[in-house]
Short mmCIF file of C-alpha atoms in Angstrom, two decimals:
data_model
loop_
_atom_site.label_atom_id
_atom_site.label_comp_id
_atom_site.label_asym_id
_atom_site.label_seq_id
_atom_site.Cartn_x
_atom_site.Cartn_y
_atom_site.Cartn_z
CA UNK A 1 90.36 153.92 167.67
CA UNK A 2 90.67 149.99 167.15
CA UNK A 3 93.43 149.61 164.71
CA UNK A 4 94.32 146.09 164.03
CA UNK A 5 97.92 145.11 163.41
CA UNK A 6 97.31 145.05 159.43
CA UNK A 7 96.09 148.66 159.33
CA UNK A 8 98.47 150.40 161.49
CA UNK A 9 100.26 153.35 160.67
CA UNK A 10 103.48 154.17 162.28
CA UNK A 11 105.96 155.92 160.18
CA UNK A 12 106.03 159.59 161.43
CA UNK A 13 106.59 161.26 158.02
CA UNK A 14 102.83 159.53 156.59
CA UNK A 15 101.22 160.41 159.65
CA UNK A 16 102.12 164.19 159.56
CA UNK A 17 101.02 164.22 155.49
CA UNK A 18 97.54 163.00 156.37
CA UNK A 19 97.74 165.24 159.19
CA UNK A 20 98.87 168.29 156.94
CA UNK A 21 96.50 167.41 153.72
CA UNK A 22 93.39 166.94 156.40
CA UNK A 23 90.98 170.29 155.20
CA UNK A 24 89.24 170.31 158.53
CA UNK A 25 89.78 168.16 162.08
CA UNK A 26 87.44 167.38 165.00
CA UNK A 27 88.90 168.90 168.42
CA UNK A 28 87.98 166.94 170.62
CA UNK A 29 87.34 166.78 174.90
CA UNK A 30 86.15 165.84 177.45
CA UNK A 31 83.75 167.22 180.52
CA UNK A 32 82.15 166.46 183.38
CA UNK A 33 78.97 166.78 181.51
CA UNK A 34 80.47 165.10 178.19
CA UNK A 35 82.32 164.63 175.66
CA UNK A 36 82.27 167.97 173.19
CA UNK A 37 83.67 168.87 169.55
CA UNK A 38 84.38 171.20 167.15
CA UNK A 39 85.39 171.43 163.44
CA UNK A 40 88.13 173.53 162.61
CA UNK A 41 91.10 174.07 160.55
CA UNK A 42 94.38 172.95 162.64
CA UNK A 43 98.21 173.39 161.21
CA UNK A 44 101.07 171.19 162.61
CA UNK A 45 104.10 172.46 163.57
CA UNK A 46 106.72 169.62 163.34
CA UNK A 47 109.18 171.91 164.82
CA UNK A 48 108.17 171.76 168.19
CA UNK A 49 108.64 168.92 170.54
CA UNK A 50 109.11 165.65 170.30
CA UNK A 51 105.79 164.77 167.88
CA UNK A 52 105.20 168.32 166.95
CA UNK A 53 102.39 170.56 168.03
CA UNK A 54 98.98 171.63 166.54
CA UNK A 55 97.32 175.15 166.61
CA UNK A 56 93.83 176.03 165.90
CA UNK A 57 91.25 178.36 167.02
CA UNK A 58 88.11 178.61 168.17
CA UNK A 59 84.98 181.12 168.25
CA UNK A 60 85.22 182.84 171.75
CA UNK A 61 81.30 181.96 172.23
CA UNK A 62 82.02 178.72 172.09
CA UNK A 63 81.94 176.63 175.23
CA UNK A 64 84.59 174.12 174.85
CA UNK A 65 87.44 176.17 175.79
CA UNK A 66 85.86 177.30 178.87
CA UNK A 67 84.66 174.06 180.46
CA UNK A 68 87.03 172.28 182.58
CA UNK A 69 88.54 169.23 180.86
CA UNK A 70 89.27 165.96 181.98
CA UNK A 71 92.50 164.00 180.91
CA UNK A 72 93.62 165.05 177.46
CA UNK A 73 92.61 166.87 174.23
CA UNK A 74 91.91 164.50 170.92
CA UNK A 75 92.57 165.95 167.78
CA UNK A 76 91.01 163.40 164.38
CA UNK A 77 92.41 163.69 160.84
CA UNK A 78 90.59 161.83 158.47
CA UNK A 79 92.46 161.40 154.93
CA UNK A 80 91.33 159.56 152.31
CA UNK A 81 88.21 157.27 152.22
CA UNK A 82 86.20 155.27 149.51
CA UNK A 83 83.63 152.89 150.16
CA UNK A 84 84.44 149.17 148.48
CA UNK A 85 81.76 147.25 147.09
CA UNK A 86 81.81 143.58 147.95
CA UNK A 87 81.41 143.00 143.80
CA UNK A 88 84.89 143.97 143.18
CA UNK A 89 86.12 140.80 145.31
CA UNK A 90 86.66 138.11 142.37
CA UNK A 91 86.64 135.83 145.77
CA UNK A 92 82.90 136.62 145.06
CA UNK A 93 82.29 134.02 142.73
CA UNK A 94 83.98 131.85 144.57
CA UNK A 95 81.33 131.13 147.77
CA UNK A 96 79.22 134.66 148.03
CA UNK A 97 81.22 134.82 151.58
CA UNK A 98 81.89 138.51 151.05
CA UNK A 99 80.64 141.76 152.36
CA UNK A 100 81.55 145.38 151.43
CA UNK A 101 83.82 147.41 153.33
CA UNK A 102 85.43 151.06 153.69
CA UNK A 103 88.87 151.69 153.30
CA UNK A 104 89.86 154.94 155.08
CA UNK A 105 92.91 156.59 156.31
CA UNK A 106 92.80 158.34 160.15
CA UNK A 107 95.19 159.79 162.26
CA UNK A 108 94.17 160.72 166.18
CA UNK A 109 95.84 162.93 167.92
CA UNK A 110 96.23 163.36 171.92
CA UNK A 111 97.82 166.07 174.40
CA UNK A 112 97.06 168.62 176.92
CA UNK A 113 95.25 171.90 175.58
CA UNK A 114 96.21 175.64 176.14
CA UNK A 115 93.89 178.18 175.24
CA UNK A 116 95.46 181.88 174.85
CA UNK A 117 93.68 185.20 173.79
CA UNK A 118 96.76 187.04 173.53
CA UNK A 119 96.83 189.28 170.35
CA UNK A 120 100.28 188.62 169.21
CA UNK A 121 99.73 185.02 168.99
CA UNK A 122 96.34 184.76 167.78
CA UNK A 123 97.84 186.91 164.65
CA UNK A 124 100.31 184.60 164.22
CA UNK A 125 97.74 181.66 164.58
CA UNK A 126 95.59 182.54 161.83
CA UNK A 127 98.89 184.28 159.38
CA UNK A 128 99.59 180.96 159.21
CA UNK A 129 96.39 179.17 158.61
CA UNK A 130 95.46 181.88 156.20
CA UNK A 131 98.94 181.30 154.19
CA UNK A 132 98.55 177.54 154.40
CA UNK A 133 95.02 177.29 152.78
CA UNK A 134 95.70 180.39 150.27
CA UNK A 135 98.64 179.30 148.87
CA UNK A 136 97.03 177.11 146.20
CA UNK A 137 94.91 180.36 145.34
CA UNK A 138 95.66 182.04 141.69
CA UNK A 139 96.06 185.22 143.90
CA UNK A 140 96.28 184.38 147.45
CA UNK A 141 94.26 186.47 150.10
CA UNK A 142 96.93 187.65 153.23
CA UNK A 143 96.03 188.45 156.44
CA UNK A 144 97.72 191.83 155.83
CA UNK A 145 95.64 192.88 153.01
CA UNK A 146 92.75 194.00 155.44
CA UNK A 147 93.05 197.05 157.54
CA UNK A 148 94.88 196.39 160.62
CA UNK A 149 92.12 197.67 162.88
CA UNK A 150 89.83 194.98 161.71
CA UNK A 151 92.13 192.42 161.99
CA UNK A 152 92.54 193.60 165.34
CA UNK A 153 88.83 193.29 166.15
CA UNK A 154 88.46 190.22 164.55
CA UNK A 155 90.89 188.47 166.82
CA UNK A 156 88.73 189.88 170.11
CA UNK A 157 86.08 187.25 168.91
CA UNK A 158 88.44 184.13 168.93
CA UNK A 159 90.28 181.91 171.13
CA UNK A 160 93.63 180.14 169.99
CA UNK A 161 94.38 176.72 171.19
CA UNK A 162 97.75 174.79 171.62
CA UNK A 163 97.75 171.21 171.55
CA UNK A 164 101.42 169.53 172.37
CA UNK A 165 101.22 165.94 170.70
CA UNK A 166 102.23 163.28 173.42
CA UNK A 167 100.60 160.66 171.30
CA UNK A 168 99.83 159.47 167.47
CA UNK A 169 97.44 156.83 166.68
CA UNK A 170 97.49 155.46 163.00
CA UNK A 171 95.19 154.04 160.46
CA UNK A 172 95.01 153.17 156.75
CA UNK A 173 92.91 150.91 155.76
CA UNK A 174 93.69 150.02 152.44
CA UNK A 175 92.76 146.36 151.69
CA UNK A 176 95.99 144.81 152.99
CA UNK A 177 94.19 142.01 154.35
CA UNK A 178 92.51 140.90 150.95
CA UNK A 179 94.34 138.56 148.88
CA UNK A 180 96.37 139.94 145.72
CA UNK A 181 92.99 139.26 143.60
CA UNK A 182 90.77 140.85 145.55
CA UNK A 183 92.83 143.91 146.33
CA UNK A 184 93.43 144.44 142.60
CA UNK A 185 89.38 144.09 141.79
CA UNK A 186 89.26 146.84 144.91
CA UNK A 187 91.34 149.20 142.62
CA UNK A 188 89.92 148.14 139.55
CA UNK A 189 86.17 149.08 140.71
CA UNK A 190 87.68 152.32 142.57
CA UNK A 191 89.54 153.90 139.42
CA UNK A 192 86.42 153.03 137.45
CA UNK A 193 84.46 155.05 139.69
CA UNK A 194 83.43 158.61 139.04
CA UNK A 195 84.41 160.39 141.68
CA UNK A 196 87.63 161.53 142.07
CA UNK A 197 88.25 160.74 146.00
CA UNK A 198 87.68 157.42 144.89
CA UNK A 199 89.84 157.43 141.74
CA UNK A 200 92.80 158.56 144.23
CA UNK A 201 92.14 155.74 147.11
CA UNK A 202 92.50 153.45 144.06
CA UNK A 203 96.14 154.35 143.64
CA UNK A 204 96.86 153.54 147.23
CA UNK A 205 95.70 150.13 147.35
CA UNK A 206 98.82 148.01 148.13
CA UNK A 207 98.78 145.49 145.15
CA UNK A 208 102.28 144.38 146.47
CA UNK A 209 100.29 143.10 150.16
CA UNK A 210 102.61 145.74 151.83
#
């Protein structure tokens, strides 16, 4: 990911909330024959190691966990995103020399990959993805509250994955490098907007430059 100086993201505690309010993440890796991914659901554990580890799991039919890898796994976060029209730039009327843009928030992450069928684990795995996700529910749905024995069969038909972070990369690109004007027409046009993804980008436009 090319993130220039202005855009990147460093503090550990931001990159673990875009990480944690991310609904679904592209696993990413690589093969001999190419590159291959997946959408799923990941959780971070902060917990573990030095940058914290991610779990997941995938659909045992799938291929990716059973093709030999080369160098590491790549996990991708996206967070929030709006596109910015090139009208909201009073610098506009000043010589046209604008063009619009999208400002977008991204976290990669890289480290080697385990993939584990045991039982015990698996359970644990998707307890806590299941908890994670219900927990905004008026009644949340457990794992528990389906019979055991299905549970139990369900988990033959997935693969869990570990991914150790050994690296974070960064991004949120919010305007920073517009002038004061221009990044206050940004968030002017944004919270205007209709669509709520949009109306919540325009709060994190840095009007201060920072």
């Amino acid at each position: 990911m090319y993130v220039p100086s202005a855009f990147r993201e460093d503090d550990p505690d931001t990159l673990r909330a875009i990480i944690r309010n991310a609904r679904l993440a592209q696993f990413v890796t690589a093969t001999a024959t190419g590159p291959i991914a997946t959408p799923l659901p990941m959780f971070l554990d902060p917990d573990e190691g030095e940058l914290g580890v991610l779990y997941g799991h995938l659909a045992r039919p799938n291929p990716q966990w059973q093709e030999s890898m080369l160098g590491e796994a790549l996990a991708i976060f996206m967070g929030a995103d709006a596109y910015v029209s090139a009208g909201w730039y009073p610098s506009k009327q000043v010589n046209h020399k604008v063009v619009p843009t999208w400002d977008y928030e991204a976290v990669q992450a890289f480290g080697p990959v385990e993939f584990f069928s045991d039982a015990s684990r698996l359970l644990d795995v998707v307890t806590r993805l299941t908890d994670r996700h219900e927990a905004h529910q008026k009644t949340p749905w457990h794992v528990t509250d389906a019979p055991d024995s299905f549970i139990q069969g369900q988990l033959k038909g997935i693969v869990g994955l570990r991914l150790p972070i050994t690296r974070l990369m960064g991004k949120r690109k919010m305007s920073q490098n517009r002038s004061a004007e221009d990044r206050a027409g940004v968030s002017r046009g944004l919270a205007e907007s209709s669509d709520p993804l949009d109306r919540a980008v325009a709060g994190m436009i840095p009007l201060d430059g920072k």
